[in-house]
């Protein structure tokens, strides 16, 4: 599993730079609570890539395993941010 600061791509010394248009090139995935009409989470950025290793996802059971793994990943991220927020409030 890849954590927040881990990047599986090799680091290049002379890595090329890319420019993006501020609004139209930004991808946004929003999770909204319809009852209160408020966003709960947002995933946004430029050149977002969501890749699945389809070679190994062949059945609904495999899809469910991916979904469960993603849920666990997001649970860790959300709880980490919640704890950080609580710690900042008590400081």
PDB file of N, CA and C in Angstrom:
ATOM      1  N   UNK A   1       0.846  -1.176   0.000  1.00  0.00           N
ATOM      2  CA  UNK A   1       0.000   0.000   0.000  1.00  0.00           C
ATOM      3  C   UNK A   1       0.889   1.236   0.000  1.00  0.00           C
ATOM      4  N   UNK A   2       0.499   2.239  -0.733  1.00  0.00           N
ATOM      5  CA  UNK A   2       1.259   3.478  -0.807  1.00  0.00           C
ATOM      6  C   UNK A   2       0.633   4.484   0.133  1.00  0.00           C
ATOM      7  N   UNK A   3       1.449   5.056   1.000  1.00  0.00           N
ATOM      8  CA  UNK A   3       0.972   6.053   1.938  1.00  0.00           C
ATOM      9  C   UNK A   3       1.072   7.448   1.347  1.00  0.00           C
ATOM     10  N   UNK A   4       0.772   8.434   2.178  1.00  0.00           N
ATOM     11  CA  UNK A   4       0.684   9.825   1.727  1.00  0.00           C
ATOM     12  C   UNK A   4       1.965  10.326   1.087  1.00  0.00           C
ATOM     13  N   UNK A   5       3.111  10.075   1.685  1.00  0.00           N
ATOM     14  CA  UNK A   5       4.359  10.647   1.206  1.00  0.00           C
ATOM     15  C   UNK A   5       5.182   9.693   0.352  1.00  0.00           C
ATOM     16  N   UNK A   6       4.607   8.566   0.013  1.00  0.00           N
ATOM     17  CA  UNK A   6       5.334   7.600  -0.794  1.00  0.00           C
ATOM     18  C   UNK A   6       4.938   7.738  -2.255  1.00  0.00           C
ATOM     19  N   UNK A   7       5.926   7.787  -3.122  1.00  0.00           N
ATOM     20  CA  UNK A   7       5.667   7.909  -4.551  1.00  0.00           C
ATOM     21  C   UNK A   7       6.412   6.779  -5.252  1.00  0.00           C
ATOM     22  N   UNK A   8       5.694   5.913  -5.980  1.00  0.00           N
ATOM     23  CA  UNK A   8       6.348   4.777  -6.624  1.00  0.00           C
ATOM     24  C   UNK A   8       7.146   5.164  -7.864  1.00  0.00           C
ATOM     25  N   UNK A   9       7.039   6.416  -8.303  1.00  0.00           N
ATOM     26  CA  UNK A   9       7.749   6.840  -9.499  1.00  0.00           C
ATOM     27  C   UNK A   9       9.180   7.245  -9.158  1.00  0.00           C
ATOM     28  N   UNK A  10      10.118   6.947 -10.041  1.00  0.00           N
ATOM     29  CA  UNK A  10      11.511   7.342  -9.769  1.00  0.00           C
ATOM     30  C   UNK A  10      11.660   8.864  -9.811  1.00  0.00           C
ATOM     31  N   UNK A  11      12.538   9.398  -8.997  1.00  0.00           N
ATOM     32  CA  UNK A  11      12.802  10.830  -8.983  1.00  0.00           C
ATOM     33  C   UNK A  11      13.827  11.158 -10.059  1.00  0.00           C
ATOM     34  N   UNK A  12      13.551  12.195 -10.829  1.00  0.00           N
ATOM     35  CA  UNK A  12      14.462  12.604 -11.887  1.00  0.00           C
ATOM     36  C   UNK A  12      15.090  13.938 -11.502  1.00  0.00           C
ATOM     37  N   UNK A  13      16.368  14.066 -11.784  1.00  0.00           N
ATOM     38  CA  UNK A  13      17.073  15.296 -11.464  1.00  0.00           C
ATOM     39  C   UNK A  13      16.574  16.465 -12.301  1.00  0.00           C
ATOM     40  N   UNK A  14      16.423  16.267 -13.590  1.00  0.00           N
ATOM     41  CA  UNK A  14      15.959  17.316 -14.499  1.00  0.00           C
ATOM     42  C   UNK A  14      14.529  17.033 -14.946  1.00  0.00           C
ATOM     43  N   UNK A  15      13.672  16.839 -13.986  1.00  0.00           N
ATOM     44  CA  UNK A  15      12.285  16.505 -14.279  1.00  0.00           C
ATOM     45  C   UNK A  15      11.605  17.655 -15.025  1.00  0.00           C
ATOM     46  N   UNK A  16      10.891  17.359 -16.113  1.00  0.00           N
ATOM     47  CA  UNK A  16      10.225  18.437 -16.859  1.00  0.00           C
ATOM     48  C   UNK A  16       9.108  19.062 -16.033  1.00  0.00           C
ATOM     49  N   UNK A  17       8.863  20.349 -16.263  1.00  0.00           N
ATOM     50  CA  UNK A  17       7.799  21.065 -15.579  1.00  0.00           C
ATOM     51  C   UNK A  17       6.593  21.164 -16.504  1.00  0.00           C
ATOM     52  N   UNK A  18       5.415  21.182 -15.909  1.00  0.00           N
ATOM     53  CA  UNK A  18       4.173  21.259 -16.658  1.00  0.00           C
ATOM     54  C   UNK A  18       3.369  22.429 -16.111  1.00  0.00           C
ATOM     55  N   UNK A  19       2.686  23.137 -16.978  1.00  0.00           N
ATOM     56  CA  UNK A  19       1.817  24.221 -16.547  1.00  0.00           C
ATOM     57  C   UNK A  19       0.365  23.836 -16.817  1.00  0.00           C
ATOM     58  N   UNK A  20      -0.515  24.293 -15.931  1.00  0.00           N
ATOM     59  CA  UNK A  20      -1.935  24.008 -16.063  1.00  0.00           C
ATOM     60  C   UNK A  20      -2.733  25.296 -15.996  1.00  0.00           C
ATOM     61  N   UNK A  21      -3.894  25.283 -16.639  1.00  0.00           N
ATOM     62  CA  UNK A  21      -4.840  26.396 -16.490  1.00  0.00           C
ATOM     63  C   UNK A  21      -5.495  26.239 -15.122  1.00  0.00           C
ATOM     64  N   UNK A  22      -5.603  27.344 -14.400  1.00  0.00           N
ATOM     65  CA  UNK A  22      -6.033  27.321 -13.001  1.00  0.00           C
ATOM     66  C   UNK A  22      -7.387  26.639 -12.789  1.00  0.00           C
ATOM     67  N   UNK A  23      -8.376  26.944 -13.591  1.00  0.00           N
ATOM     68  CA  UNK A  23      -9.712  26.384 -13.377  1.00  0.00           C
ATOM     69  C   UNK A  23     -10.034  25.211 -14.290  1.00  0.00           C
ATOM     70  N   UNK A  24      -9.874  25.385 -15.572  1.00  0.00           N
ATOM     71  CA  UNK A  24     -10.370  24.374 -16.506  1.00  0.00           C
ATOM     72  C   UNK A  24      -9.548  23.086 -16.511  1.00  0.00           C
ATOM     73  N   UNK A  25      -8.319  23.116 -16.040  1.00  0.00           N
ATOM     74  CA  UNK A  25      -7.500  21.896 -16.012  1.00  0.00           C
ATOM     75  C   UNK A  25      -7.582  21.163 -14.670  1.00  0.00           C
ATOM     76  N   UNK A  26      -8.302  21.720 -13.727  1.00  0.00           N
ATOM     77  CA  UNK A  26      -8.387  21.140 -12.379  1.00  0.00           C
ATOM     78  C   UNK A  26      -9.529  20.137 -12.318  1.00  0.00           C
ATOM     79  N   UNK A  27      -9.215  18.915 -11.896  1.00  0.00           N
ATOM     80  CA  UNK A  27     -10.230  17.876 -11.698  1.00  0.00           C
ATOM     81  C   UNK A  27     -10.729  17.958 -10.263  1.00  0.00           C
ATOM     82  N   UNK A  28     -12.041  17.787 -10.076  1.00  0.00           N
ATOM     83  CA  UNK A  28     -12.628  17.829  -8.740  1.00  0.00           C
ATOM     84  C   UNK A  28     -13.595  16.667  -8.582  1.00  0.00           C
ATOM     85  N   UNK A  29     -13.421  15.886  -7.526  1.00  0.00           N
ATOM     86  CA  UNK A  29     -14.349  14.834  -7.134  1.00  0.00           C
ATOM     87  C   UNK A  29     -14.865  15.234  -5.766  1.00  0.00           C
ATOM     88  N   UNK A  30     -16.178  15.432  -5.653  1.00  0.00           N
ATOM     89  CA  UNK A  30     -16.778  15.960  -4.441  1.00  0.00           C
ATOM     90  C   UNK A  30     -17.736  14.942  -3.848  1.00  0.00           C
ATOM     91  N   UNK A  31     -17.619  14.735  -2.546  1.00  0.00           N
ATOM     92  CA  UNK A  31     -18.562  13.895  -1.818  1.00  0.00           C
ATOM     93  C   UNK A  31     -19.409  14.843  -0.982  1.00  0.00           C
ATOM     94  N   UNK A  32     -20.709  14.834  -1.256  1.00  0.00           N
ATOM     95  CA  UNK A  32     -21.601  15.823  -0.661  1.00  0.00           C
ATOM     96  C   UNK A  32     -22.685  15.140   0.166  1.00  0.00           C
ATOM     97  N   UNK A  33     -22.985  15.709   1.314  1.00  0.00           N
ATOM     98  CA  UNK A  33     -24.105  15.254   2.120  1.00  0.00           C
ATOM     99  C   UNK A  33     -25.350  15.952   1.585  1.00  0.00           C
ATOM    100  N   UNK A  34     -26.228  15.207   0.952  1.00  0.00           N
ATOM    101  CA  UNK A  34     -27.404  15.788   0.310  1.00  0.00           C
ATOM    102  C   UNK A  34     -28.393  16.345   1.338  1.00  0.00           C
ATOM    103  N   UNK A  35     -28.430  15.784   2.546  1.00  0.00           N
ATOM    104  CA  UNK A  35     -29.381  16.240   3.557  1.00  0.00           C
ATOM    105  C   UNK A  35     -29.093  17.671   4.010  1.00  0.00           C
ATOM    106  N   UNK A  36     -27.811  17.999   4.154  1.00  0.00           N
ATOM    107  CA  UNK A  36     -27.451  19.344   4.610  1.00  0.00           C
ATOM    108  C   UNK A  36     -26.868  20.186   3.478  1.00  0.00           C
ATOM    109  N   UNK A  37     -26.816  19.610   2.295  1.00  0.00           N
ATOM    110  CA  UNK A  37     -26.319  20.300   1.096  1.00  0.00           C
ATOM    111  C   UNK A  37     -24.929  20.893   1.316  1.00  0.00           C
ATOM    112  N   UNK A  38     -24.054  20.106   1.923  1.00  0.00           N
ATOM    113  CA  UNK A  38     -22.692  20.556   2.211  1.00  0.00           C
ATOM    114  C   UNK A  38     -21.684  19.489   1.770  1.00  0.00           C
ATOM    115  N   UNK A  39     -20.520  19.937   1.282  1.00  0.00           N
ATOM    116  CA  UNK A  39     -19.476  18.961   0.918  1.00  0.00           C
ATOM    117  C   UNK A  39     -18.853  18.349   2.168  1.00  0.00           C
ATOM    118  N   UNK A  40     -18.567  17.066   2.092  1.00  0.00           N
ATOM    119  CA  UNK A  40     -17.888  16.369   3.183  1.00  0.00           C
ATOM    120  C   UNK A  40     -16.429  16.116   2.852  1.00  0.00           C
ATOM    121  N   UNK A  41     -16.150  15.939   1.577  1.00  0.00           N
ATOM    122  CA  UNK A  41     -14.774  15.671   1.156  1.00  0.00           C
ATOM    123  C   UNK A  41     -14.615  16.092  -0.302  1.00  0.00           C
ATOM    124  N   UNK A  42     -13.396  16.489  -0.622  1.00  0.00           N
ATOM    125  CA  UNK A  42     -13.084  16.873  -1.993  1.00  0.00           C
ATOM    126  C   UNK A  42     -11.709  16.325  -2.348  1.00  0.00           C
ATOM    127  N   UNK A  43     -11.630  15.723  -3.501  1.00  0.00           N
ATOM    128  CA  UNK A  43     -10.353  15.314  -4.074  1.00  0.00           C
ATOM    129  C   UNK A  43     -10.180  16.183  -5.304  1.00  0.00           C
ATOM    130  N   UNK A  44      -9.121  16.969  -5.336  1.00  0.00           N
ATOM    131  CA  UNK A  44      -8.950  17.858  -6.480  1.00  0.00           C
ATOM    132  C   UNK A  44      -7.471  18.027  -6.782  1.00  0.00           C
ATOM    133  N   UNK A  45      -7.206  18.377  -8.008  1.00  0.00           N
ATOM    134  CA  UNK A  45      -5.831  18.621  -8.397  1.00  0.00           C
ATOM    135  C   UNK A  45      -5.692  18.621  -9.905  1.00  0.00           C
ATOM    136  N   UNK A  46      -4.481  18.770 -10.308  1.00  0.00           N
ATOM    137  CA  UNK A  46      -4.149  18.825 -11.728  1.00  0.00           C
ATOM    138  C   UNK A  46      -3.482  17.520 -12.120  1.00  0.00           C
ATOM    139  N   UNK A  47      -3.840  17.025 -13.270  1.00  0.00           N
ATOM    140  CA  UNK A  47      -3.292  15.771 -13.792  1.00  0.00           C
ATOM    141  C   UNK A  47      -3.540  14.598 -12.844  1.00  0.00           C
ATOM    142  N   UNK A  48      -4.727  14.588 -12.227  1.00  0.00           N
ATOM    143  CA  UNK A  48      -5.075  13.452 -11.375  1.00  0.00           C
ATOM    144  C   UNK A  48      -5.182  12.205 -12.237  1.00  0.00           C
ATOM    145  N   UNK A  49      -4.599  11.146 -11.765  1.00  0.00           N
ATOM    146  CA  UNK A  49      -4.685   9.883 -12.482  1.00  0.00           C
ATOM    147  C   UNK A  49      -5.227   8.833 -11.531  1.00  0.00           C
ATOM    148  N   UNK A  50      -6.281   8.187 -11.943  1.00  0.00           N
ATOM    149  CA  UNK A  50      -6.858   7.107 -11.156  1.00  0.00           C
ATOM    150  C   UNK A  50      -6.691   5.849 -11.993  1.00  0.00           C
ATOM    151  N   UNK A  51      -5.812   4.991 -11.558  1.00  0.00           N
ATOM    152  CA  UNK A  51      -5.470   3.799 -12.330  1.00  0.00           C
ATOM    153  C   UNK A  51      -5.792   2.541 -11.533  1.00  0.00           C
ATOM    154  N   UNK A  52      -6.345   1.587 -12.203  1.00  0.00           N
ATOM    155  CA  UNK A  52      -6.621   0.288 -11.601  1.00  0.00           C
ATOM    156  C   UNK A  52      -5.862  -0.765 -12.394  1.00  0.00           C
ATOM    157  N   UNK A  53      -5.324  -1.740 -11.711  1.00  0.00           N
ATOM    158  CA  UNK A  53      -4.588  -2.809 -12.369  1.00  0.00           C
ATOM    159  C   UNK A  53      -5.597  -3.846 -12.862  1.00  0.00           C
ATOM    160  N   UNK A  54      -6.161  -3.564 -14.042  1.00  0.00           N
ATOM    161  CA  UNK A  54      -7.245  -4.379 -14.579  1.00  0.00           C
ATOM    162  C   UNK A  54      -6.822  -5.815 -14.894  1.00  0.00           C
ATOM    163  N   UNK A  55      -5.540  -6.044 -14.960  1.00  0.00           N
ATOM    164  CA  UNK A  55      -5.044  -7.406 -15.172  1.00  0.00           C
ATOM    165  C   UNK A  55      -5.484  -8.325 -14.027  1.00  0.00           C
ATOM    166  N   UNK A  56      -5.654  -7.736 -12.830  1.00  0.00           N
ATOM    167  CA  UNK A  56      -5.992  -8.533 -11.656  1.00  0.00           C
ATOM    168  C   UNK A  56      -7.403  -8.261 -11.144  1.00  0.00           C
ATOM    169  N   UNK A  57      -8.163  -7.428 -11.817  1.00  0.00           N
ATOM    170  CA  UNK A  57      -9.547  -7.169 -11.416  1.00  0.00           C
ATOM    171  C   UNK A  57     -10.441  -7.824 -12.461  1.00  0.00           C
ATOM    172  N   UNK A  58     -10.881  -9.002 -12.150  1.00  0.00           N
ATOM    173  CA  UNK A  58     -11.621  -9.813 -13.120  1.00  0.00           C
ATOM    174  C   UNK A  58     -13.046 -10.136 -12.700  1.00  0.00           C
ATOM    175  N   UNK A  59     -13.386  -9.897 -11.432  1.00  0.00           N
ATOM    176  CA  UNK A  59     -14.701 -10.301 -10.953  1.00  0.00           C
ATOM    177  C   UNK A  59     -15.250  -9.255  -9.993  1.00  0.00           C
ATOM    178  N   UNK A  60     -16.524  -9.400  -9.645  1.00  0.00           N
ATOM    179  CA  UNK A  60     -17.121  -8.495  -8.654  1.00  0.00           C
ATOM    180  C   UNK A  60     -16.422  -8.643  -7.310  1.00  0.00           C
ATOM    181  N   UNK A  61     -15.951  -9.825  -7.004  1.00  0.00           N
ATOM    182  CA  UNK A  61     -15.205 -10.043  -5.755  1.00  0.00           C
ATOM    183  C   UNK A  61     -13.922  -9.214  -5.767  1.00  0.00           C
ATOM    184  N   UNK A  62     -13.243  -9.171  -6.886  1.00  0.00           N
ATOM    185  CA  UNK A  62     -12.036  -8.348  -7.013  1.00  0.00           C
ATOM    186  C   UNK A  62     -12.372  -6.862  -6.884  1.00  0.00           C
ATOM    187  N   UNK A  63     -13.481  -6.441  -7.510  1.00  0.00           N
ATOM    188  CA  UNK A  63     -13.916  -5.044  -7.419  1.00  0.00           C
ATOM    189  C   UNK A  63     -14.205  -4.697  -5.965  1.00  0.00           C
ATOM    190  N   UNK A  64     -14.903  -5.573  -5.270  1.00  0.00           N
ATOM    191  CA  UNK A  64     -15.219  -5.335  -3.856  1.00  0.00           C
ATOM    192  C   UNK A  64     -13.959  -5.257  -3.011  1.00  0.00           C
ATOM    193  N   UNK A  65     -12.949  -6.054  -3.332  1.00  0.00           N
ATOM    194  CA  UNK A  65     -11.684  -6.009  -2.597  1.00  0.00           C
ATOM    195  C   UNK A  65     -10.993  -4.662  -2.800  1.00  0.00           C
ATOM    196  N   UNK A  66     -11.037  -4.139  -4.028  1.00  0.00           N
ATOM    197  CA  UNK A  66     -10.458  -2.823  -4.307  1.00  0.00           C
ATOM    198  C   UNK A  66     -11.217  -1.750  -3.525  1.00  0.00           C
ATOM    199  N   UNK A  67     -12.540  -1.815  -3.567  1.00  0.00           N
ATOM    200  CA  UNK A  67     -13.359  -0.839  -2.849  1.00  0.00           C
ATOM    201  C   UNK A  67     -13.076  -0.895  -1.353  1.00  0.00           C
ATOM    202  N   UNK A  68     -12.960  -2.074  -0.801  1.00  0.00           N
ATOM    203  CA  UNK A  68     -12.666  -2.222   0.623  1.00  0.00           C
ATOM    204  C   UNK A  68     -11.286  -1.638   0.954  1.00  0.00           C
ATOM    205  N   UNK A  69     -10.311  -1.914   0.107  1.00  0.00           N
ATOM    206  CA  UNK A  69      -8.969  -1.368   0.325  1.00  0.00           C
ATOM    207  C   UNK A  69      -8.949   0.149   0.248  1.00  0.00           C
ATOM    208  N   UNK A  70      -9.700   0.706  -0.706  1.00  0.00           N
ATOM    209  CA  UNK A  70      -9.774   2.162  -0.816  1.00  0.00           C
ATOM    210  C   UNK A  70     -10.463   2.754   0.411  1.00  0.00           C
ATOM    211  N   UNK A  71     -11.486   2.080   0.885  1.00  0.00           N
ATOM    212  CA  UNK A  71     -12.169   2.536   2.095  1.00  0.00           C
ATOM    213  C   UNK A  71     -11.227   2.576   3.289  1.00  0.00           C
ATOM    214  N   UNK A  72     -10.410   1.548   3.429  1.00  0.00           N
ATOM    215  CA  UNK A  72      -9.434   1.511   4.526  1.00  0.00           C
ATOM    216  C   UNK A  72      -8.403   2.632   4.389  1.00  0.00           C
ATOM    217  N   UNK A  73      -7.935   2.869   3.169  1.00  0.00           N
ATOM    218  CA  UNK A  73      -6.977   3.947   2.932  1.00  0.00           C
ATOM    219  C   UNK A  73      -7.574   5.285   3.337  1.00  0.00           C
ATOM    220  N   UNK A  74      -8.805   5.578   2.876  1.00  0.00           N
ATOM    221  CA  UNK A  74      -9.445   6.845   3.204  1.00  0.00           C
ATOM    222  C   UNK A  74      -9.771   6.949   4.686  1.00  0.00           C
ATOM    223  N   UNK A  75     -10.119   5.832   5.323  1.00  0.00           N
ATOM    224  CA  UNK A  75     -10.372   5.841   6.769  1.00  0.00           C
ATOM    225  C   UNK A  75      -9.122   6.308   7.512  1.00  0.00           C
ATOM    226  N   UNK A  76      -7.967   5.784   7.133  1.00  0.00           N
ATOM    227  CA  UNK A  76      -6.709   6.183   7.785  1.00  0.00           C
ATOM    228  C   UNK A  76      -6.421   7.665   7.563  1.00  0.00           C
ATOM    229  N   UNK A  77      -6.635   8.127   6.341  1.00  0.00           N
ATOM    230  CA  UNK A  77      -6.373   9.540   6.034  1.00  0.00           C
ATOM    231  C   UNK A  77      -7.314  10.450   6.812  1.00  0.00           C
ATOM    232  N   UNK A  78      -8.604  10.109   6.841  1.00  0.00           N
ATOM    233  CA  UNK A  78      -9.588  10.940   7.547  1.00  0.00           C
ATOM    234  C   UNK A  78      -9.309  10.950   9.041  1.00  0.00           C
ATOM    235  N   UNK A  79      -9.041   9.803   9.628  1.00  0.00           N
ATOM    236  CA  UNK A  79      -8.763   9.748  11.060  1.00  0.00           C
ATOM    237  C   UNK A  79      -7.497  10.513  11.414  1.00  0.00           C
ATOM    238  N   UNK A  80      -6.492  10.444  10.549  1.00  0.00           N
ATOM    239  CA  UNK A  80      -5.260  11.186  10.780  1.00  0.00           C
ATOM    240  C   UNK A  80      -5.542  12.691  10.785  1.00  0.00           C
ATOM    241  N   UNK A  81      -6.332  13.165   9.829  1.00  0.00           N
ATOM    242  CA  UNK A  81      -6.672  14.589   9.782  1.00  0.00           C
ATOM    243  C   UNK A  81      -7.542  14.985  10.970  1.00  0.00           C
ATOM    244  N   UNK A  82      -8.445  14.109  11.389  1.00  0.00           N
ATOM    245  CA  UNK A  82      -9.289  14.390  12.540  1.00  0.00           C
ATOM    246  C   UNK A  82      -8.446  14.531  13.806  1.00  0.00           C
ATOM    247  N   UNK A  83      -7.508  13.609  14.008  1.00  0.00           N
ATOM    248  CA  UNK A  83      -6.629  13.674  15.169  1.00  0.00           C
ATOM    249  C   UNK A  83      -5.773  14.941  15.141  1.00  0.00           C
ATOM    250  N   UNK A  84      -5.261  15.272  13.966  1.00  0.00           N
ATOM    251  CA  UNK A  84      -4.449  16.488  13.824  1.00  0.00           C
ATOM    252  C   UNK A  84      -5.281  17.720  14.161  1.00  0.00           C
ATOM    253  N   UNK A  85      -6.510  17.752  13.675  1.00  0.00           N
ATOM    254  CA  UNK A  85      -7.403  18.874  13.943  1.00  0.00           C
ATOM    255  C   UNK A  85      -7.708  18.989  15.436  1.00  0.00           C
ATOM    256  N   UNK A  86      -7.956  17.857  16.091  1.00  0.00           N
ATOM    257  CA  UNK A  86      -8.236  17.856  17.539  1.00  0.00           C
ATOM    258  C   UNK A  86      -7.026  18.331  18.321  1.00  0.00           C
ATOM    259  N   UNK A  87      -5.821  17.895  17.893  1.00  0.00           N
ATOM    260  CA  UNK A  87      -4.593  18.307  18.581  1.00  0.00           C
ATOM    261  C   UNK A  87      -4.364  19.810  18.432  1.00  0.00           C
ATOM    262  N   UNK A  88      -4.642  20.350  17.257  1.00  0.00           N
ATOM    263  CA  UNK A  88      -4.475  21.791  17.022  1.00  0.00           C
ATOM    264  C   UNK A  88      -5.459  22.590  17.852  1.00  0.00           C
ATOM    265  N   UNK A  89      -6.658  22.056  18.090  1.00  0.00           N
ATOM    266  CA  UNK A  89      -7.666  22.756  18.882  1.00  0.00           C
ATOM    267  C   UNK A  89      -7.283  22.817  20.351  1.00  0.00           C
ATOM    268  N   UNK A  90      -6.548  21.799  20.837  1.00  0.00           N
ATOM    269  CA  UNK A  90      -6.173  21.743  22.250  1.00  0.00           C
ATOM    270  C   UNK A  90      -4.871  22.483  22.534  1.00  0.00           C
ATOM    271  N   UNK A  91      -4.128  22.848  21.493  1.00  0.00           N
ATOM    272  CA  UNK A  91      -2.857  23.575  21.701  1.00  0.00           C
ATOM    273  C   UNK A  91      -3.086  25.043  21.967  1.00  0.00           C
TER     274      UNK A  91
END
